[in-house]
JSON list of C-alpha atoms in Angstrom, two decimals:
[
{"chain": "A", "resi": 235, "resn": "UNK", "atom": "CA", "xyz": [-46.39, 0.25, 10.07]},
{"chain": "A", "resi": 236, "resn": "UNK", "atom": "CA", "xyz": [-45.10, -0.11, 6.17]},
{"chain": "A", "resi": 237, "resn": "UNK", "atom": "CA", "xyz": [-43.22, 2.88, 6.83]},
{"chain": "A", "resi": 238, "resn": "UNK", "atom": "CA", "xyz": [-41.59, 1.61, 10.05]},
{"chain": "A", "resi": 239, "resn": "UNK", "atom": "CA", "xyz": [-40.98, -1.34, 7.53]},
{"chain": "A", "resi": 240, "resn": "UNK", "atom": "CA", "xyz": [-39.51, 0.82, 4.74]},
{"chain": "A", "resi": 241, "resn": "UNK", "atom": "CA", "xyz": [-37.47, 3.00, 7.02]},
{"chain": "A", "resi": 242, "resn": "UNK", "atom": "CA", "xyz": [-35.52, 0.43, 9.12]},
{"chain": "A", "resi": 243, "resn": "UNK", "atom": "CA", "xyz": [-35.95, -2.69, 7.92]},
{"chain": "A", "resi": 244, "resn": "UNK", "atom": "CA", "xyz": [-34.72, -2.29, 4.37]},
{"chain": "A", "resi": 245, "resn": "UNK", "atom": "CA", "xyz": [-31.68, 0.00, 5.20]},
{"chain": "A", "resi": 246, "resn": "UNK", "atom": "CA", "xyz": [-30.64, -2.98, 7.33]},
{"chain": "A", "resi": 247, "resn": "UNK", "atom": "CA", "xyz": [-31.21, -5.76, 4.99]},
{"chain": "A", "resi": 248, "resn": "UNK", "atom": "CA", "xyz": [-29.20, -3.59, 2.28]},
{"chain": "A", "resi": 249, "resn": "UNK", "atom": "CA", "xyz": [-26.90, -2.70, 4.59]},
{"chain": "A", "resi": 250, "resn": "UNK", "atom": "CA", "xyz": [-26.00, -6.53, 5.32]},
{"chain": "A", "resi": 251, "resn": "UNK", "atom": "CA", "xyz": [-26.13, -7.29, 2.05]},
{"chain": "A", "resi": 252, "resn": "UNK", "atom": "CA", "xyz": [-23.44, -4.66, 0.97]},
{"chain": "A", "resi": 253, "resn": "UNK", "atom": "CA", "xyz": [-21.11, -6.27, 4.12]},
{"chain": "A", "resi": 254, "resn": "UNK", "atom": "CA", "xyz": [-22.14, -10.06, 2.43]},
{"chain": "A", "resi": 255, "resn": "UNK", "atom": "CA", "xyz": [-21.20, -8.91, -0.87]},
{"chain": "A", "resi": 256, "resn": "UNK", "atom": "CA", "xyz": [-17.82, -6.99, 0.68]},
{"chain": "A", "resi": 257, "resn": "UNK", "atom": "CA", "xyz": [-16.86, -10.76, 2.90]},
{"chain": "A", "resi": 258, "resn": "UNK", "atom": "CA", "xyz": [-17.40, -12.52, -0.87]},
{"chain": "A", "resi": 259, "resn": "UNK", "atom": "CA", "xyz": [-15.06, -10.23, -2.88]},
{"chain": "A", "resi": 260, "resn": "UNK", "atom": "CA", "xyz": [-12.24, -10.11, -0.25]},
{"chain": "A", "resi": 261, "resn": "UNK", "atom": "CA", "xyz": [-12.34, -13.88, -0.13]},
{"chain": "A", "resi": 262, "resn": "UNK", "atom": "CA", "xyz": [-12.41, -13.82, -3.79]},
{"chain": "A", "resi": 263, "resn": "UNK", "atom": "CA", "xyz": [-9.37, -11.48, -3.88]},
{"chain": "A", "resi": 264, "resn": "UNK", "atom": "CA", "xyz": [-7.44, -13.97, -1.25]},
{"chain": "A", "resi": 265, "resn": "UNK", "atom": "CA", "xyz": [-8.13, -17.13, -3.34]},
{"chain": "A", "resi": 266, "resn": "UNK", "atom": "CA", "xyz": [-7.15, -15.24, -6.51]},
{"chain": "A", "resi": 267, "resn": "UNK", "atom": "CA", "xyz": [-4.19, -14.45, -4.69]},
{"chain": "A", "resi": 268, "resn": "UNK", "atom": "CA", "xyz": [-3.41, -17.83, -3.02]},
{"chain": "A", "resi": 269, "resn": "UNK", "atom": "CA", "xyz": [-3.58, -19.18, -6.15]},
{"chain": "A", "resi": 270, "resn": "UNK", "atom": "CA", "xyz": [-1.44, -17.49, -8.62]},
{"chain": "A", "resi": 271, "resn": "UNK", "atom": "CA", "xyz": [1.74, -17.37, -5.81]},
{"chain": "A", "resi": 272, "resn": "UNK", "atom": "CA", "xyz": [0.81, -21.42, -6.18]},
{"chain": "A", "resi": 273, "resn": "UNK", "atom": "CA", "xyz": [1.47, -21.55, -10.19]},
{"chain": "A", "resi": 274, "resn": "UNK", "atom": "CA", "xyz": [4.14, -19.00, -9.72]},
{"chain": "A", "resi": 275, "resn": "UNK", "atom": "CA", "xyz": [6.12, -21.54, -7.28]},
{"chain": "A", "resi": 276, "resn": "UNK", "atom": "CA", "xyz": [5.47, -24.45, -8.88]},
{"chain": "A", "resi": 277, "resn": "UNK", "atom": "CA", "xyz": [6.39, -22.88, -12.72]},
{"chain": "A", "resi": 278, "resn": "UNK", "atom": "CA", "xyz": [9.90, -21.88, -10.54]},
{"chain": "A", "resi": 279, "resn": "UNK", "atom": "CA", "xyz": [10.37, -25.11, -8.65]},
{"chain": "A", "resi": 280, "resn": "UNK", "atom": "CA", "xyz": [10.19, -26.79, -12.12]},
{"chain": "A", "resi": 281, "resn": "UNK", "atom": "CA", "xyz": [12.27, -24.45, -13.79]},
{"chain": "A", "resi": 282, "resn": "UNK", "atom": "CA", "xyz": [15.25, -24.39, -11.35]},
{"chain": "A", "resi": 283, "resn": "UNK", "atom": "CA", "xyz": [14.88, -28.59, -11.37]},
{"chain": "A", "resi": 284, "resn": "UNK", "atom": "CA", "xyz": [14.84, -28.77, -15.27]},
{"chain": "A", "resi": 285, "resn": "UNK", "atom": "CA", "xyz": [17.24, -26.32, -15.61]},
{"chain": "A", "resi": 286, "resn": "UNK", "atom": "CA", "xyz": [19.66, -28.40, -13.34]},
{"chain": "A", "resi": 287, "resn": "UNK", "atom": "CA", "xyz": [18.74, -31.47, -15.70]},
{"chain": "A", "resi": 288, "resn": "UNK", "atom": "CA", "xyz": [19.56, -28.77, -18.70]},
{"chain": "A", "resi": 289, "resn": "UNK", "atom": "CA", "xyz": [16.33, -30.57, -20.69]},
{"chain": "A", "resi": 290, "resn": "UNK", "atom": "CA", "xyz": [12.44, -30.36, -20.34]},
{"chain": "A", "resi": 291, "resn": "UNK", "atom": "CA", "xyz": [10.58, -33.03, -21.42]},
{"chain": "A", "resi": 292, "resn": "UNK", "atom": "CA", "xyz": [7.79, -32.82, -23.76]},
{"chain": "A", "resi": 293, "resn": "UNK", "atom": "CA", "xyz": [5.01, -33.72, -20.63]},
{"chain": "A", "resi": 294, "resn": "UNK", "atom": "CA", "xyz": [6.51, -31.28, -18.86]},
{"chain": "A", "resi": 295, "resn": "UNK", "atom": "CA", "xyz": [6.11, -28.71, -21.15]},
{"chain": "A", "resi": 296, "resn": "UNK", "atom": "CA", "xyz": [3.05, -29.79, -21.78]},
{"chain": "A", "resi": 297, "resn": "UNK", "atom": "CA", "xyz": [2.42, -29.28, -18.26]},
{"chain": "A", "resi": 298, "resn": "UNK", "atom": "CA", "xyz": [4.23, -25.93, -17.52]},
{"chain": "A", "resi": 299, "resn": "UNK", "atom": "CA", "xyz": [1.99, -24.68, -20.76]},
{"chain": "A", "resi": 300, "resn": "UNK", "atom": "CA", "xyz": [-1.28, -25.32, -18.82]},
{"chain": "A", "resi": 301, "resn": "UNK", "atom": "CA", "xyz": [-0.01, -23.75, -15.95]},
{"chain": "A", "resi": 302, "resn": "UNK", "atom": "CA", "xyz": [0.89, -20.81, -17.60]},
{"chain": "A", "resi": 303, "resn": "UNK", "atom": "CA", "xyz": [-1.70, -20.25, -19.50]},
{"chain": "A", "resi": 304, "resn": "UNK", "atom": "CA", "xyz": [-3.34, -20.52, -15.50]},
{"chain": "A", "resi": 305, "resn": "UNK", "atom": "CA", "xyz": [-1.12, -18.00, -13.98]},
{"chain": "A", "resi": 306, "resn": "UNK", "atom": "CA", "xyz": [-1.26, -15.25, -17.23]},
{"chain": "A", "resi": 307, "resn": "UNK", "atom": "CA", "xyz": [-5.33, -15.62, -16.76]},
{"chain": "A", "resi": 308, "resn": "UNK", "atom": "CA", "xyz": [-4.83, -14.37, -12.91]},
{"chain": "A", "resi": 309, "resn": "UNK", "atom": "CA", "xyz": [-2.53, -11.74, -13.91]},
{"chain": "A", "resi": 310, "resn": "UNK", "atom": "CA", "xyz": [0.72, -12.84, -13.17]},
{"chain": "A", "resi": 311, "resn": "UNK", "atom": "CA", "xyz": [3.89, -10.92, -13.89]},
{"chain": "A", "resi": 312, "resn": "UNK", "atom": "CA", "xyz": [6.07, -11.29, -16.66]},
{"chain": "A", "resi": 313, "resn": "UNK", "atom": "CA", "xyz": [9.09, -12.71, -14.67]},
{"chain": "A", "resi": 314, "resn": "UNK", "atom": "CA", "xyz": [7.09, -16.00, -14.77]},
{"chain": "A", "resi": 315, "resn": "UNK", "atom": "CA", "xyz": [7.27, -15.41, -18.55]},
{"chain": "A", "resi": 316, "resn": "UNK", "atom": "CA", "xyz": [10.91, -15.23, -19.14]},
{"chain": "A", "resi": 317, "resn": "UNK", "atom": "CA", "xyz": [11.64, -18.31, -17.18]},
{"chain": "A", "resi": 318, "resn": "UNK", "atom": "CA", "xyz": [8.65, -20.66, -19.10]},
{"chain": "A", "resi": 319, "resn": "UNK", "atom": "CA", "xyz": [10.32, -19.35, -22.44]},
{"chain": "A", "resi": 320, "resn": "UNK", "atom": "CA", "xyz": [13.89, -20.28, -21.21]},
{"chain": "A", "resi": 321, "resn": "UNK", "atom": "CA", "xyz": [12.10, -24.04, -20.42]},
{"chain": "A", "resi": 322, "resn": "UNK", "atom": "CA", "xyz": [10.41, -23.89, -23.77]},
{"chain": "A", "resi": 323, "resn": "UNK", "atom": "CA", "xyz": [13.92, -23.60, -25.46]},
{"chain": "A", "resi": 324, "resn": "UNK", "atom": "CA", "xyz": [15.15, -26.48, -23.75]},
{"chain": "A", "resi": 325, "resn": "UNK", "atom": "CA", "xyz": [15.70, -29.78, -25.21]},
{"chain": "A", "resi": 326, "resn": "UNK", "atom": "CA", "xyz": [13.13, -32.52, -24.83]},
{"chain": "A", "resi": 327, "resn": "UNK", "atom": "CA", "xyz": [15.76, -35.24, -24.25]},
{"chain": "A", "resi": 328, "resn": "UNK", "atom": "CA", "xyz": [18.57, -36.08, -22.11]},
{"chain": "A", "resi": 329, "resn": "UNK", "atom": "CA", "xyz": [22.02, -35.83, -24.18]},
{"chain": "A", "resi": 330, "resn": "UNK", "atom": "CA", "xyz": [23.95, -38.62, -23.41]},
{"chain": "A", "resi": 331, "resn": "UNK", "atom": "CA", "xyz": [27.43, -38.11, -22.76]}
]
């Protein structure tokens, strides 16, 4: 009986085990995923508006820092990078004209 047990019964306990630990890592992957295309829209919506506005307030940056720092942690690209050191460079206040 114990090696009825042994034989069968473990091999399909491990065996759904492996396919729970497989369902957790692919979800894993997706949420990674789902979240750093997230950052990386948001970091571009706010760069094309602030942009526009040619000046980045200090929140902002503040802000756009945090997310960054976010989006670098899940392996984002470096395009992301290029455009949150173009908002860095901006000025903090509007020029008036």
């Amino acid at each position: 009986m114990i090696d009825f047990i042994i034989k069968y019964w473990i091999e399909f306990l491990l065996t759904g085990l492996t396919g729970g630990v497989v369902y957790v890592f692919r979800q894993y992957l997706g949420l990674k995923q789902g979240m750093q295309s997230l950052l990386r829209n948001e970091i571009v919506r706010i760069y094309d508006t602030q942009m526009k506005l040619g000046y980045c307030s200090s929140y902002m940056k503040e802000n756009i820092k945090d997310m960054y720092e976010s989006y670098h942690l899940l392996k984002g690209n470096g395009l992301v990078t290029s455009m949150v050191n173009q908002l860095y460079d901006l000025p903090s206040e509007r020029k008036e004209k």
